[in-house]
């Protein structure tokens, strides 16, 4: 379940970051995030990639704020998956 929750969180995070970066194709950005995540376990690699991408695009983003957002999205992802599980019966 943790794997599915992290995958959903990463999807949400990539969509958010893609919109901040002005990228129309969030799925392509998600694949970039997934490649980074596959290279190293844990969340720091994802955090650093998105942080670097946003800063390169001129976005002012605080690392602690981004980390907090990732944690919030993890809870949101878990709630979404639980709601889907309950609907499936």
PDB file of N, CA and C in Angstrom:
ATOM      1  N   UNK A   1       0.822  -1.193   0.000  1.00  0.00           N
ATOM      2  CA  UNK A   1       0.000   0.000   0.000  1.00  0.00           C
ATOM      3  C   UNK A   1       0.869   1.262   0.000  1.00  0.00           C
ATOM      4  N   UNK A   2       2.005   1.197   0.690  1.00  0.00           N
ATOM      5  CA  UNK A   2       2.899   2.356   0.728  1.00  0.00           C
ATOM      6  C   UNK A   2       3.409   2.690  -0.666  1.00  0.00           C
ATOM      7  N   UNK A   3       3.731   1.662  -1.450  1.00  0.00           N
ATOM      8  CA  UNK A   3       4.203   1.882  -2.813  1.00  0.00           C
ATOM      9  C   UNK A   3       3.151   2.609  -3.640  1.00  0.00           C
ATOM     10  N   UNK A   4       1.913   2.158  -3.552  1.00  0.00           N
ATOM     11  CA  UNK A   4       0.825   2.785  -4.313  1.00  0.00           C
ATOM     12  C   UNK A   4       0.585   4.212  -3.842  1.00  0.00           C
ATOM     13  N   UNK A   5       0.694   4.428  -2.535  1.00  0.00           N
ATOM     14  CA  UNK A   5       0.492   5.765  -1.995  1.00  0.00           C
ATOM     15  C   UNK A   5       1.588   6.712  -2.471  1.00  0.00           C
ATOM     16  N   UNK A   6       2.840   6.249  -2.427  1.00  0.00           N
ATOM     17  CA  UNK A   6       3.946   7.084  -2.910  1.00  0.00           C
ATOM     18  C   UNK A   6       3.798   7.373  -4.402  1.00  0.00           C
ATOM     19  N   UNK A   7       3.382   6.376  -5.173  1.00  0.00           N
ATOM     20  CA  UNK A   7       3.203   6.562  -6.613  1.00  0.00           C
ATOM     21  C   UNK A   7       2.120   7.609  -6.886  1.00  0.00           C
ATOM     22  N   UNK A   8       1.030   7.527  -6.148  1.00  0.00           N
ATOM     23  CA  UNK A   8      -0.052   8.503  -6.321  1.00  0.00           C
ATOM     24  C   UNK A   8       0.416   9.895  -5.889  1.00  0.00           C
ATOM     25  N   UNK A   9       1.129   9.968  -4.770  1.00  0.00           N
ATOM     26  CA  UNK A   9       1.661  11.249  -4.304  1.00  0.00           C
ATOM     27  C   UNK A   9       2.598  11.847  -5.348  1.00  0.00           C
ATOM     28  N   UNK A  10       3.465  11.022  -5.926  1.00  0.00           N
ATOM     29  CA  UNK A  10       4.394  11.502  -6.943  1.00  0.00           C
ATOM     30  C   UNK A  10       3.647  12.018  -8.174  1.00  0.00           C
ATOM     31  N   UNK A  11       2.559  11.355  -8.514  1.00  0.00           N
ATOM     32  CA  UNK A  11       1.737  11.797  -9.639  1.00  0.00           C
ATOM     33  C   UNK A  11       1.135  13.169  -9.336  1.00  0.00           C
ATOM     34  N   UNK A  12       0.619  13.348  -8.142  1.00  0.00           N
ATOM     35  CA  UNK A  12       0.041  14.626  -7.739  1.00  0.00           C
ATOM     36  C   UNK A  12       1.111  15.722  -7.713  1.00  0.00           C
ATOM     37  N   UNK A  13       2.247  15.386  -7.166  1.00  0.00           N
ATOM     38  CA  UNK A  13       3.346  16.344  -7.048  1.00  0.00           C
ATOM     39  C   UNK A  13       3.868  16.743  -8.419  1.00  0.00           C
ATOM     40  N   UNK A  14       4.018  15.783  -9.311  1.00  0.00           N
ATOM     41  CA  UNK A  14       4.508  16.073 -10.661  1.00  0.00           C
ATOM     42  C   UNK A  14       3.517  16.949 -11.420  1.00  0.00           C
ATOM     43  N   UNK A  15       2.236  16.696 -11.237  1.00  0.00           N
ATOM     44  CA  UNK A  15       1.218  17.525 -11.901  1.00  0.00           C
ATOM     45  C   UNK A  15       1.288  18.959 -11.389  1.00  0.00           C
ATOM     46  N   UNK A  16       1.433  19.116 -10.083  1.00  0.00           N
ATOM     47  CA  UNK A  16       1.549  20.455  -9.491  1.00  0.00           C
ATOM     48  C   UNK A  16       2.792  21.163 -10.020  1.00  0.00           C
ATOM     49  N   UNK A  17       3.930  20.468  -9.986  1.00  0.00           N
ATOM     50  CA  UNK A  17       5.189  21.070 -10.425  1.00  0.00           C
ATOM     51  C   UNK A  17       5.139  21.392 -11.921  1.00  0.00           C
ATOM     52  N   UNK A  18       4.568  20.509 -12.716  1.00  0.00           N
ATOM     53  CA  UNK A  18       4.472  20.754 -14.156  1.00  0.00           C
ATOM     54  C   UNK A  18       3.674  22.021 -14.431  1.00  0.00           C
ATOM     55  N   UNK A  19       2.612  22.238 -13.672  1.00  0.00           N
ATOM     56  CA  UNK A  19       1.818  23.457 -13.879  1.00  0.00           C
ATOM     57  C   UNK A  19       2.608  24.697 -13.477  1.00  0.00           C
ATOM     58  N   UNK A  20       3.389  24.595 -12.385  1.00  0.00           N
ATOM     59  CA  UNK A  20       4.230  25.721 -11.964  1.00  0.00           C
ATOM     60  C   UNK A  20       5.326  26.001 -12.982  1.00  0.00           C
ATOM     61  N   UNK A  21       5.794  24.954 -13.658  1.00  0.00           N
ATOM     62  CA  UNK A  21       6.856  25.087 -14.651  1.00  0.00           C
ATOM     63  C   UNK A  21       6.326  25.487 -16.029  1.00  0.00           C
ATOM     64  N   UNK A  22       5.012  25.504 -16.174  1.00  0.00           N
ATOM     65  CA  UNK A  22       4.415  25.847 -17.452  1.00  0.00           C
ATOM     66  C   UNK A  22       4.473  24.721 -18.465  1.00  0.00           C
ATOM     67  N   UNK A  23       4.611  23.499 -17.982  1.00  0.00           N
ATOM     68  CA  UNK A  23       4.658  22.340 -18.877  1.00  0.00           C
ATOM     69  C   UNK A  23       3.237  21.830 -19.108  1.00  0.00           C
ATOM     70  N   UNK A  24       2.889  21.700 -20.363  1.00  0.00           N
ATOM     71  CA  UNK A  24       1.549  21.236 -20.712  1.00  0.00           C
ATOM     72  C   UNK A  24       1.394  19.737 -20.476  1.00  0.00           C
ATOM     73  N   UNK A  25       2.498  18.992 -20.581  1.00  0.00           N
ATOM     74  CA  UNK A  25       2.437  17.540 -20.485  1.00  0.00           C
ATOM     75  C   UNK A  25       2.926  17.076 -19.111  1.00  0.00           C
ATOM     76  N   UNK A  26       1.997  16.969 -18.174  1.00  0.00           N
ATOM     77  CA  UNK A  26       2.340  16.543 -16.812  1.00  0.00           C
ATOM     78  C   UNK A  26       2.816  15.097 -16.795  1.00  0.00           C
ATOM     79  N   UNK A  27       2.319  14.271 -17.718  1.00  0.00           N
ATOM     80  CA  UNK A  27       2.735  12.870 -17.755  1.00  0.00           C
ATOM     81  C   UNK A  27       4.217  12.744 -18.099  1.00  0.00           C
ATOM     82  N   UNK A  28       4.689  13.578 -19.007  1.00  0.00           N
ATOM     83  CA  UNK A  28       6.109  13.545 -19.369  1.00  0.00           C
ATOM     84  C   UNK A  28       6.963  13.957 -18.179  1.00  0.00           C
ATOM     85  N   UNK A  29       6.509  14.952 -17.434  1.00  0.00           N
ATOM     86  CA  UNK A  29       7.260  15.383 -16.254  1.00  0.00           C
ATOM     87  C   UNK A  29       7.218  14.292 -15.185  1.00  0.00           C
ATOM     88  N   UNK A  30       6.087  13.615 -15.043  1.00  0.00           N
ATOM     89  CA  UNK A  30       5.986  12.507 -14.092  1.00  0.00           C
ATOM     90  C   UNK A  30       7.016  11.430 -14.423  1.00  0.00           C
ATOM     91  N   UNK A  31       7.216  11.144 -15.692  1.00  0.00           N
ATOM     92  CA  UNK A  31       8.212  10.139 -16.084  1.00  0.00           C
ATOM     93  C   UNK A  31       9.617  10.581 -15.681  1.00  0.00           C
ATOM     94  N   UNK A  32       9.905  11.875 -15.797  1.00  0.00           N
ATOM     95  CA  UNK A  32      11.203  12.391 -15.344  1.00  0.00           C
ATOM     96  C   UNK A  32      11.365  12.174 -13.839  1.00  0.00           C
ATOM     97  N   UNK A  33      10.310  12.466 -13.095  1.00  0.00           N
ATOM     98  CA  UNK A  33      10.337  12.288 -11.644  1.00  0.00           C
ATOM     99  C   UNK A  33      10.500  10.814 -11.299  1.00  0.00           C
ATOM    100  N   UNK A  34       9.803   9.944 -12.018  1.00  0.00           N
ATOM    101  CA  UNK A  34       9.901   8.504 -11.762  1.00  0.00           C
ATOM    102  C   UNK A  34      11.307   7.982 -12.028  1.00  0.00           C
ATOM    103  N   UNK A  35      11.958   8.493 -13.061  1.00  0.00           N
ATOM    104  CA  UNK A  35      13.328   8.070 -13.355  1.00  0.00           C
ATOM    105  C   UNK A  35      14.274   8.440 -12.226  1.00  0.00           C
ATOM    106  N   UNK A  36      14.110   9.633 -11.698  1.00  0.00           N
ATOM    107  CA  UNK A  36      14.949  10.070 -10.572  1.00  0.00           C
ATOM    108  C   UNK A  36      14.655   9.212  -9.350  1.00  0.00           C
ATOM    109  N   UNK A  37      13.387   8.935  -9.115  1.00  0.00           N
ATOM    110  CA  UNK A  37      12.996   8.150  -7.944  1.00  0.00           C
ATOM    111  C   UNK A  37      13.517   6.725  -8.040  1.00  0.00           C
ATOM    112  N   UNK A  38      13.559   6.174  -9.241  1.00  0.00           N
ATOM    113  CA  UNK A  38      14.037   4.798  -9.419  1.00  0.00           C
ATOM    114  C   UNK A  38      15.529   4.681  -9.137  1.00  0.00           C
ATOM    115  N   UNK A  39      16.260   5.757  -9.342  1.00  0.00           N
ATOM    116  CA  UNK A  39      17.713   5.724  -9.153  1.00  0.00           C
ATOM    117  C   UNK A  39      18.111   5.638  -7.681  1.00  0.00           C
ATOM    118  N   UNK A  40      17.359   6.305  -6.820  1.00  0.00           N
ATOM    119  CA  UNK A  40      17.689   6.349  -5.389  1.00  0.00           C
ATOM    120  C   UNK A  40      16.398   6.198  -4.603  1.00  0.00           C
ATOM    121  N   UNK A  41      16.415   5.361  -3.576  1.00  0.00           N
ATOM    122  CA  UNK A  41      15.212   5.200  -2.764  1.00  0.00           C
ATOM    123  C   UNK A  41      15.048   6.397  -1.835  1.00  0.00           C
ATOM    124  N   UNK A  42      13.816   6.622  -1.428  1.00  0.00           N
ATOM    125  CA  UNK A  42      13.521   7.745  -0.545  1.00  0.00           C
ATOM    126  C   UNK A  42      12.958   8.922  -1.316  1.00  0.00           C
ATOM    127  N   UNK A  43      12.640   9.967  -0.587  1.00  0.00           N
ATOM    128  CA  UNK A  43      11.990  11.126  -1.181  1.00  0.00           C
ATOM    129  C   UNK A  43      12.932  12.280  -1.485  1.00  0.00           C
ATOM    130  N   UNK A  44      14.137  12.258  -0.940  1.00  0.00           N
ATOM    131  CA  UNK A  44      15.038  13.394  -1.097  1.00  0.00           C
ATOM    132  C   UNK A  44      15.406  13.628  -2.557  1.00  0.00           C
ATOM    133  N   UNK A  45      15.552  12.562  -3.328  1.00  0.00           N
ATOM    134  CA  UNK A  45      15.890  12.717  -4.741  1.00  0.00           C
ATOM    135  C   UNK A  45      14.787  13.438  -5.504  1.00  0.00           C
ATOM    136  N   UNK A  46      13.552  13.109  -5.196  1.00  0.00           N
ATOM    137  CA  UNK A  46      12.415  13.761  -5.837  1.00  0.00           C
ATOM    138  C   UNK A  46      12.351  15.227  -5.410  1.00  0.00           C
ATOM    139  N   UNK A  47      12.494  15.445  -4.129  1.00  0.00           N
ATOM    140  CA  UNK A  47      12.476  16.811  -3.599  1.00  0.00           C
ATOM    141  C   UNK A  47      13.530  17.669  -4.286  1.00  0.00           C
ATOM    142  N   UNK A  48      14.749  17.168  -4.383  1.00  0.00           N
ATOM    143  CA  UNK A  48      15.843  17.942  -4.968  1.00  0.00           C
ATOM    144  C   UNK A  48      15.621  18.187  -6.457  1.00  0.00           C
ATOM    145  N   UNK A  49      15.087  17.204  -7.183  1.00  0.00           N
ATOM    146  CA  UNK A  49      14.828  17.386  -8.610  1.00  0.00           C
ATOM    147  C   UNK A  49      13.797  18.472  -8.836  1.00  0.00           C
ATOM    148  N   UNK A  50      12.677  18.378  -8.138  1.00  0.00           N
ATOM    149  CA  UNK A  50      11.604  19.347  -8.334  1.00  0.00           C
ATOM    150  C   UNK A  50      12.046  20.732  -7.863  1.00  0.00           C
ATOM    151  N   UNK A  51      12.741  20.780  -6.758  1.00  0.00           N
ATOM    152  CA  UNK A  51      13.257  22.047  -6.249  1.00  0.00           C
ATOM    153  C   UNK A  51      14.189  22.695  -7.274  1.00  0.00           C
ATOM    154  N   UNK A  52      15.106  21.926  -7.836  1.00  0.00           N
ATOM    155  CA  UNK A  52      16.046  22.447  -8.833  1.00  0.00           C
ATOM    156  C   UNK A  52      15.309  22.910 -10.085  1.00  0.00           C
ATOM    157  N   UNK A  53      14.324  22.126 -10.538  1.00  0.00           N
ATOM    158  CA  UNK A  53      13.570  22.490 -11.732  1.00  0.00           C
ATOM    159  C   UNK A  53      12.803  23.791 -11.518  1.00  0.00           C
ATOM    160  N   UNK A  54      12.160  23.910 -10.364  1.00  0.00           N
ATOM    161  CA  UNK A  54      11.395  25.124 -10.077  1.00  0.00           C
ATOM    162  C   UNK A  54      12.311  26.338  -9.966  1.00  0.00           C
ATOM    163  N   UNK A  55      13.422  26.166  -9.287  1.00  0.00           N
ATOM    164  CA  UNK A  55      14.355  27.286  -9.148  1.00  0.00           C
ATOM    165  C   UNK A  55      14.968  27.668 -10.491  1.00  0.00           C
ATOM    166  N   UNK A  56      15.252  26.687 -11.335  1.00  0.00           N
ATOM    167  CA  UNK A  56      15.786  26.970 -12.672  1.00  0.00           C
ATOM    168  C   UNK A  56      14.785  27.756 -13.512  1.00  0.00           C
ATOM    169  N   UNK A  57      13.514  27.547 -13.234  1.00  0.00           N
ATOM    170  CA  UNK A  57      12.455  28.248 -13.963  1.00  0.00           C
ATOM    171  C   UNK A  57      12.145  29.609 -13.335  1.00  0.00           C
ATOM    172  N   UNK A  58      12.901  29.974 -12.309  1.00  0.00           N
ATOM    173  CA  UNK A  58      12.700  31.273 -11.681  1.00  0.00           C
ATOM    174  C   UNK A  58      11.651  31.300 -10.590  1.00  0.00           C
ATOM    175  N   UNK A  59      11.184  30.124 -10.195  1.00  0.00           N
ATOM    176  CA  UNK A  59      10.191  30.046  -9.119  1.00  0.00           C
ATOM    177  C   UNK A  59      10.889  30.144  -7.768  1.00  0.00           C
ATOM    178  N   UNK A  60      10.345  30.916  -6.884  1.00  0.00           N
ATOM    179  CA  UNK A  60      10.889  31.003  -5.531  1.00  0.00           C
ATOM    180  C   UNK A  60      10.178  29.955  -4.675  1.00  0.00           C
ATOM    181  N   UNK A  61      10.916  28.923  -4.329  1.00  0.00           N
ATOM    182  CA  UNK A  61      10.354  27.816  -3.565  1.00  0.00           C
ATOM    183  C   UNK A  61      11.285  27.503  -2.407  1.00  0.00           C
ATOM    184  N   UNK A  62      10.709  27.406  -1.222  1.00  0.00           N
ATOM    185  CA  UNK A  62      11.473  27.047  -0.039  1.00  0.00           C
ATOM    186  C   UNK A  62      11.492  25.526   0.096  1.00  0.00           C
ATOM    187  N   UNK A  63      12.648  24.980   0.384  1.00  0.00           N
ATOM    188  CA  UNK A  63      12.783  23.523   0.493  1.00  0.00           C
ATOM    189  C   UNK A  63      11.870  22.951   1.572  1.00  0.00           C
ATOM    190  N   UNK A  64      11.778  23.618   2.709  1.00  0.00           N
ATOM    191  CA  UNK A  64      10.910  23.130   3.781  1.00  0.00           C
ATOM    192  C   UNK A  64       9.441  23.157   3.374  1.00  0.00           C
ATOM    193  N   UNK A  65       9.050  24.204   2.634  1.00  0.00           N
ATOM    194  CA  UNK A  65       7.666  24.290   2.166  1.00  0.00           C
ATOM    195  C   UNK A  65       7.354  23.165   1.181  1.00  0.00           C
ATOM    196  N   UNK A  66       8.297  22.890   0.286  1.00  0.00           N
ATOM    197  CA  UNK A  66       8.096  21.805  -0.676  1.00  0.00           C
ATOM    198  C   UNK A  66       8.023  20.459   0.040  1.00  0.00           C
ATOM    199  N   UNK A  67       8.859  20.268   1.038  1.00  0.00           N
ATOM    200  CA  UNK A  67       8.831  19.022   1.810  1.00  0.00           C
ATOM    201  C   UNK A  67       7.492  18.876   2.527  1.00  0.00           C
ATOM    202  N   UNK A  68       6.994  19.958   3.104  1.00  0.00           N
ATOM    203  CA  UNK A  68       5.685  19.919   3.772  1.00  0.00           C
ATOM    204  C   UNK A  68       4.581  19.583   2.775  1.00  0.00           C
ATOM    205  N   UNK A  69       4.656  20.169   1.576  1.00  0.00           N
ATOM    206  CA  UNK A  69       3.664  19.883   0.549  1.00  0.00           C
ATOM    207  C   UNK A  69       3.698  18.403   0.161  1.00  0.00           C
ATOM    208  N   UNK A  70       4.907  17.849   0.062  1.00  0.00           N
ATOM    209  CA  UNK A  70       5.024  16.429  -0.260  1.00  0.00           C
ATOM    210  C   UNK A  70       4.362  15.567   0.816  1.00  0.00           C
ATOM    211  N   UNK A  71       4.551  15.940   2.075  1.00  0.00           N
ATOM    212  CA  UNK A  71       3.925  15.199   3.175  1.00  0.00           C
ATOM    213  C   UNK A  71       2.406  15.310   3.114  1.00  0.00           C
ATOM    214  N   UNK A  72       1.900  16.510   2.848  1.00  0.00           N
ATOM    215  CA  UNK A  72       0.457  16.705   2.741  1.00  0.00           C
ATOM    216  C   UNK A  72      -0.112  15.888   1.587  1.00  0.00           C
ATOM    217  N   UNK A  73       0.606  15.884   0.475  1.00  0.00           N
ATOM    218  CA  UNK A  73       0.143  15.113  -0.686  1.00  0.00           C
ATOM    219  C   UNK A  73       0.171  13.621  -0.408  1.00  0.00           C
ATOM    220  N   UNK A  74       1.071  13.180   0.454  1.00  0.00           N
ATOM    221  CA  UNK A  74       1.119  11.767   0.829  1.00  0.00           C
ATOM    222  C   UNK A  74      -0.172  11.388   1.557  1.00  0.00           C
ATOM    223  N   UNK A  75      -0.608  12.248   2.478  1.00  0.00           N
ATOM    224  CA  UNK A  75      -1.875  12.000   3.182  1.00  0.00           C
ATOM    225  C   UNK A  75      -3.048  12.049   2.210  1.00  0.00           C
ATOM    226  N   UNK A  76      -3.037  13.034   1.300  1.00  0.00           N
ATOM    227  CA  UNK A  76      -4.117  13.138   0.314  1.00  0.00           C
ATOM    228  C   UNK A  76      -4.172  11.894  -0.567  1.00  0.00           C
ATOM    229  N   UNK A  77      -3.005  11.424  -0.974  1.00  0.00           N
ATOM    230  CA  UNK A  77      -2.940  10.223  -1.817  1.00  0.00           C
ATOM    231  C   UNK A  77      -3.488   9.013  -1.069  1.00  0.00           C
ATOM    232  N   UNK A  78      -3.136   8.875   0.200  1.00  0.00           N
ATOM    233  CA  UNK A  78      -3.639   7.756   1.002  1.00  0.00           C
ATOM    234  C   UNK A  78      -5.159   7.816   1.123  1.00  0.00           C
ATOM    235  N   UNK A  79      -5.687   9.019   1.333  1.00  0.00           N
ATOM    236  CA  UNK A  79      -7.142   9.181   1.442  1.00  0.00           C
ATOM    237  C   UNK A  79      -7.832   8.844   0.126  1.00  0.00           C
ATOM    238  N   UNK A  80      -7.264   9.281  -0.989  1.00  0.00           N
ATOM    239  CA  UNK A  80      -7.840   8.965  -2.299  1.00  0.00           C
ATOM    240  C   UNK A  80      -7.870   7.461  -2.536  1.00  0.00           C
ATOM    241  N   UNK A  81      -6.762   6.800  -2.250  1.00  0.00           N
ATOM    242  CA  UNK A  81      -6.694   5.356  -2.457  1.00  0.00           C
ATOM    243  C   UNK A  81      -7.670   4.613  -1.552  1.00  0.00           C
ATOM    244  N   UNK A  82      -7.810   5.068  -0.322  1.00  0.00           N
ATOM    245  CA  UNK A  82      -8.764   4.438   0.605  1.00  0.00           C
ATOM    246  C   UNK A  82     -10.194   4.638   0.110  1.00  0.00           C
ATOM    247  N   UNK A  83     -10.518   5.827  -0.373  1.00  0.00           N
ATOM    248  CA  UNK A  83     -11.849   6.088  -0.900  1.00  0.00           C
ATOM    249  C   UNK A  83     -12.134   5.216  -2.123  1.00  0.00           C
ATOM    250  N   UNK A  84     -11.137   5.043  -2.978  1.00  0.00           N
ATOM    251  CA  UNK A  84     -11.302   4.168  -4.140  1.00  0.00           C
ATOM    252  C   UNK A  84     -11.517   2.721  -3.710  1.00  0.00           C
ATOM    253  N   UNK A  85     -10.773   2.301  -2.691  1.00  0.00           N
ATOM    254  CA  UNK A  85     -10.915   0.936  -2.192  1.00  0.00           C
ATOM    255  C   UNK A  85     -12.316   0.709  -1.632  1.00  0.00           C
ATOM    256  N   UNK A  86     -12.818   1.677  -0.895  1.00  0.00           N
ATOM    257  CA  UNK A  86     -14.149   1.547  -0.313  1.00  0.00           C
ATOM    258  C   UNK A  86     -15.237   1.550  -1.375  1.00  0.00           C
ATOM    259  N   UNK A  87     -15.067   2.371  -2.407  1.00  0.00           N
ATOM    260  CA  UNK A  87     -16.054   2.379  -3.503  1.00  0.00           C
ATOM    261  C   UNK A  87     -16.066   1.061  -4.254  1.00  0.00           C
ATOM    262  N   UNK A  88     -14.894   0.438  -4.365  1.00  0.00           N
ATOM    263  CA  UNK A  88     -14.796  -0.842  -5.082  1.00  0.00           C
ATOM    264  C   UNK A  88     -15.449  -1.969  -4.292  1.00  0.00           C
ATOM    265  N   UNK A  89     -15.601  -1.730  -2.993  1.00  0.00           N
ATOM    266  CA  UNK A  89     -16.341  -2.647  -2.174  1.00  0.00           C
ATOM    267  C   UNK A  89     -15.568  -3.722  -1.581  1.00  0.00           C
TER     268      UNK A  89
END
